[in-house]
GROMACS .gro file of C-alpha atoms in nm:
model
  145
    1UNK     CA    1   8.779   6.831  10.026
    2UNK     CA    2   8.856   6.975   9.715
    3UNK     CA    3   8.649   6.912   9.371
    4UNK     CA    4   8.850   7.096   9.157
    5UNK     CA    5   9.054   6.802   9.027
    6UNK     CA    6   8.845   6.525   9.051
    7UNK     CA    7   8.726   6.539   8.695
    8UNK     CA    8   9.048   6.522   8.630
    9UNK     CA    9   9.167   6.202   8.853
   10UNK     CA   10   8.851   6.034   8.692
   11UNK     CA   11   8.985   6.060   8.363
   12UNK     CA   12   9.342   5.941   8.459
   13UNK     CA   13   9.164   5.640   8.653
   14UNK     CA   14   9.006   5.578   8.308
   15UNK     CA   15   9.277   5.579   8.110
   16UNK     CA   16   9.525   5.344   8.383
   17UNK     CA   17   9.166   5.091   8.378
   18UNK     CA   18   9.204   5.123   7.998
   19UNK     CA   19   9.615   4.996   7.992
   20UNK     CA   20   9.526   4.732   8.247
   21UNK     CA   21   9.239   4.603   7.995
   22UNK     CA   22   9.521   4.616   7.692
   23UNK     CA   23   9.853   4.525   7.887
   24UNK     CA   24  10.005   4.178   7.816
   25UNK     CA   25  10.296   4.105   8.123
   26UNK     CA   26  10.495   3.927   7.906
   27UNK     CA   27  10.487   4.141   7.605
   28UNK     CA   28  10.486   4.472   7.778
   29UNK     CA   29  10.726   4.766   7.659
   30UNK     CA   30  10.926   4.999   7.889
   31UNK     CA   31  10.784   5.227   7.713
   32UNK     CA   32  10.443   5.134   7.811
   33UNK     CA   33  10.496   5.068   8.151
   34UNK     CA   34  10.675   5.435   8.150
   35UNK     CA   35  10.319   5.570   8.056
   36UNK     CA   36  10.141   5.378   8.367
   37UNK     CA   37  10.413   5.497   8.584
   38UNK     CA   38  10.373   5.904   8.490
   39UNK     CA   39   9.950   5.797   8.487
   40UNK     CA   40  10.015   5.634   8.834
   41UNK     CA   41  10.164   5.929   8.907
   42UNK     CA   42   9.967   6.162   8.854
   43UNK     CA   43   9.654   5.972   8.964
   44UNK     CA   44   9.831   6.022   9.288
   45UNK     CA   45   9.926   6.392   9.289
   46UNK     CA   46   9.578   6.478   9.225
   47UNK     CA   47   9.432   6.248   9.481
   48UNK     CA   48   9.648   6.449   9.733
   49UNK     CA   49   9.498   6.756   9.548
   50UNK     CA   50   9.111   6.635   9.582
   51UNK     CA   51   9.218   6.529   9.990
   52UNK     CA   52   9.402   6.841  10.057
   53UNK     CA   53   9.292   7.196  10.188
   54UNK     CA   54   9.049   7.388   9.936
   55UNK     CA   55   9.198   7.671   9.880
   56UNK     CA   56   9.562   7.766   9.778
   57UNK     CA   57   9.589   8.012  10.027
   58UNK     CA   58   9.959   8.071  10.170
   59UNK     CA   59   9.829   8.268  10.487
   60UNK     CA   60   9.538   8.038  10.551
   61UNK     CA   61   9.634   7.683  10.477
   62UNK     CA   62   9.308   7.471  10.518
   63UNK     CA   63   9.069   7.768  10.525
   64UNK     CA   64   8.720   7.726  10.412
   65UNK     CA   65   8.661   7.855  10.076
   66UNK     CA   66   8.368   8.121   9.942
   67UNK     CA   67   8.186   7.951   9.683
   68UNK     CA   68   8.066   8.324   9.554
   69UNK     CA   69   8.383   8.437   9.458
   70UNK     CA   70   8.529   8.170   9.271
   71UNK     CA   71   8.581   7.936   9.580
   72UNK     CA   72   8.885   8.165   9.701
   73UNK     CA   73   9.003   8.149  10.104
   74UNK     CA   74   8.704   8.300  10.284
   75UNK     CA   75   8.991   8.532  10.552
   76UNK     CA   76   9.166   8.717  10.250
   77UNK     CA   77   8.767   8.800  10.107
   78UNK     CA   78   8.717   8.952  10.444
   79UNK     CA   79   9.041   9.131  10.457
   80UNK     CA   80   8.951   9.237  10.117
   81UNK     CA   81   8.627   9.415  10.193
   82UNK     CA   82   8.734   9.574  10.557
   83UNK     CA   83   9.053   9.715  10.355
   84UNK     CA   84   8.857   9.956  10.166
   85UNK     CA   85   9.000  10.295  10.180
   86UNK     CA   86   8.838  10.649  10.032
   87UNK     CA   87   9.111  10.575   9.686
   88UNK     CA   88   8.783  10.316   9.690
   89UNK     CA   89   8.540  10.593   9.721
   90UNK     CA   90   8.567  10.957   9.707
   91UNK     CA   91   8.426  11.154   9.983
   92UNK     CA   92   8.115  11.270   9.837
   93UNK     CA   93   8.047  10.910   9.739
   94UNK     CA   94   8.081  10.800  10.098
   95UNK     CA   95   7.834  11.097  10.239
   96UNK     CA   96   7.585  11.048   9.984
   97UNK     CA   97   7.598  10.655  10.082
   98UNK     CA   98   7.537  10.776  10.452
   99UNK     CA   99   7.270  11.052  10.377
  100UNK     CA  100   7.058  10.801  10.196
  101UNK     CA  101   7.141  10.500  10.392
  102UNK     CA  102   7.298  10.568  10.738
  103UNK     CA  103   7.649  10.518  10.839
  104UNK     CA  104   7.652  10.167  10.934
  105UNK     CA  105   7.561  10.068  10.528
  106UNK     CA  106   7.835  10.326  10.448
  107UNK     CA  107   8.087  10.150  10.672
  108UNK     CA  108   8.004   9.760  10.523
  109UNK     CA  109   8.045   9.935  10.191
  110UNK     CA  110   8.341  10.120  10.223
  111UNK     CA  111   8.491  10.061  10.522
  112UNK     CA  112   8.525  10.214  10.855
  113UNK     CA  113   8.846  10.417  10.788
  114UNK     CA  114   8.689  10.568  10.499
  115UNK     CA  115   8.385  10.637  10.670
  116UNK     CA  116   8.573  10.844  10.958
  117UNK     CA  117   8.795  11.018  10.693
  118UNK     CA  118   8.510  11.127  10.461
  119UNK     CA  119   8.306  11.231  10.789
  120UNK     CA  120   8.636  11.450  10.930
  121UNK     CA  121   8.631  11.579  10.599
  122UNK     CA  122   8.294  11.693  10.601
  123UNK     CA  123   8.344  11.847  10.931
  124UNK     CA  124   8.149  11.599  11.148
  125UNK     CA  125   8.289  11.337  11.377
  126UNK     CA  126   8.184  11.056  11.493
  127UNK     CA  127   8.070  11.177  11.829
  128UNK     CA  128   7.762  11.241  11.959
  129UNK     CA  129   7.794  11.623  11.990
  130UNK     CA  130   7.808  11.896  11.753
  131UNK     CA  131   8.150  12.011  11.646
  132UNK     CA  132   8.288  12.215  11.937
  133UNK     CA  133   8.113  12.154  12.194
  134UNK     CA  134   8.140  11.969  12.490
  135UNK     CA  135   7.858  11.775  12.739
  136UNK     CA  136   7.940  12.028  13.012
  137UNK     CA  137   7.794  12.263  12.781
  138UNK     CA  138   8.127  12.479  12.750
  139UNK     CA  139   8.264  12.550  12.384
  140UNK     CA  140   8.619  12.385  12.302
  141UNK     CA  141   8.717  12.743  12.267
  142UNK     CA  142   8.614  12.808  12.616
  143UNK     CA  143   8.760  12.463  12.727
  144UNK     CA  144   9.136  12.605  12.637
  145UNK     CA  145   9.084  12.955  12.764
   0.00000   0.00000   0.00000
C-alpha cells in the first residue's frame, strides 16, 4: 500500500462529509453537485493511488520500495549502486579504498568493473599469481616460446 496520498484522500473525504452536512436535495445547484462530482472523483483516483503499487517504477511495477532513499523502487537502487564505473572513482581512489580496506569493500563501493579496471591498471589482476607467471612455475614469456 501506498501512504503517499492518503493525507490527501482524508482531506477530500472531509470536505465531500462537509457538502453532505450543507446539501439540501431540493435546493441543490448544478453547480454544487459539479463540485461533489470532481470531489467524488478524485476521492476515487487517489484511493486507487493509496491501493496501488508503491512505487512509480515503469520497469518494476509493484516493487517494494526503499524507505532510505525517498521510498524509490528498491531494483533500480540496486542497479544504481552495481553500475558504478571508475568516471565514479578514479583509479587511485579505488586502490587506496583496497589498500586500506581490501577489495571486497572496494567492490560494494565502487563496483566490480571498476575494481578490475583500476587493478589492470595498476598492473595486478585478479588472480592469484604474480603478473607473469604461471602455477607450473614457467614465465608467460617462457609459456609462448
Amino acid at each position: 500500500m501506498n501512504r503517499t496520498p492518503l493525507s490527501e484522500l482524508v482531506r477530500v473525504l472531509h470536505t465531500l462529509g462537509d457538502y453532505g452536512n450543507r446539501l439540501d436535495p431540493a435546493a441543490a445547484t448544478p453547480e454544487q453537485l459539479l463540485i461533489v462530482t470532481r470531489a467524488i472523483d478524485e476521492a476515487r483516483r487517489l484511493l486507487a493511488a493509496a491501493q496501488g503499487p508503491a512505487n512509480q517504477c515503469p520497469r518494476h511495477p509493484g516493487a517494494p520500495t526503499d524507505p532510505t532513499d525517498g521510498d524509490r523502487c528498491i531494483f533500480c537502487r540496486t542497479r544504481r549502486y552495481g553500475a558504478a564505473t571508475v568516471t565514479d572513482a578514479t583509479t587511485t581512489d579505488v586502490l587506496a579504498t583496497v589498500a586500506d580496506h581490501g577489495e571486497e569493500a572496494a567492490a560494494r563501493r565502487y563496483g566490480p568493473r571498476a575494481l578490475t579496471l583500476a587493478l589492470a591498471a595498476a598492473g595486478r589482476g585478479t588472480h592469484h599469481y604474480p603478473p607473469n607467471q604461471r602455477p607450473n612455475g614457467r614465465t608467460s614469456e617462457e609459456s609462448n616460446a
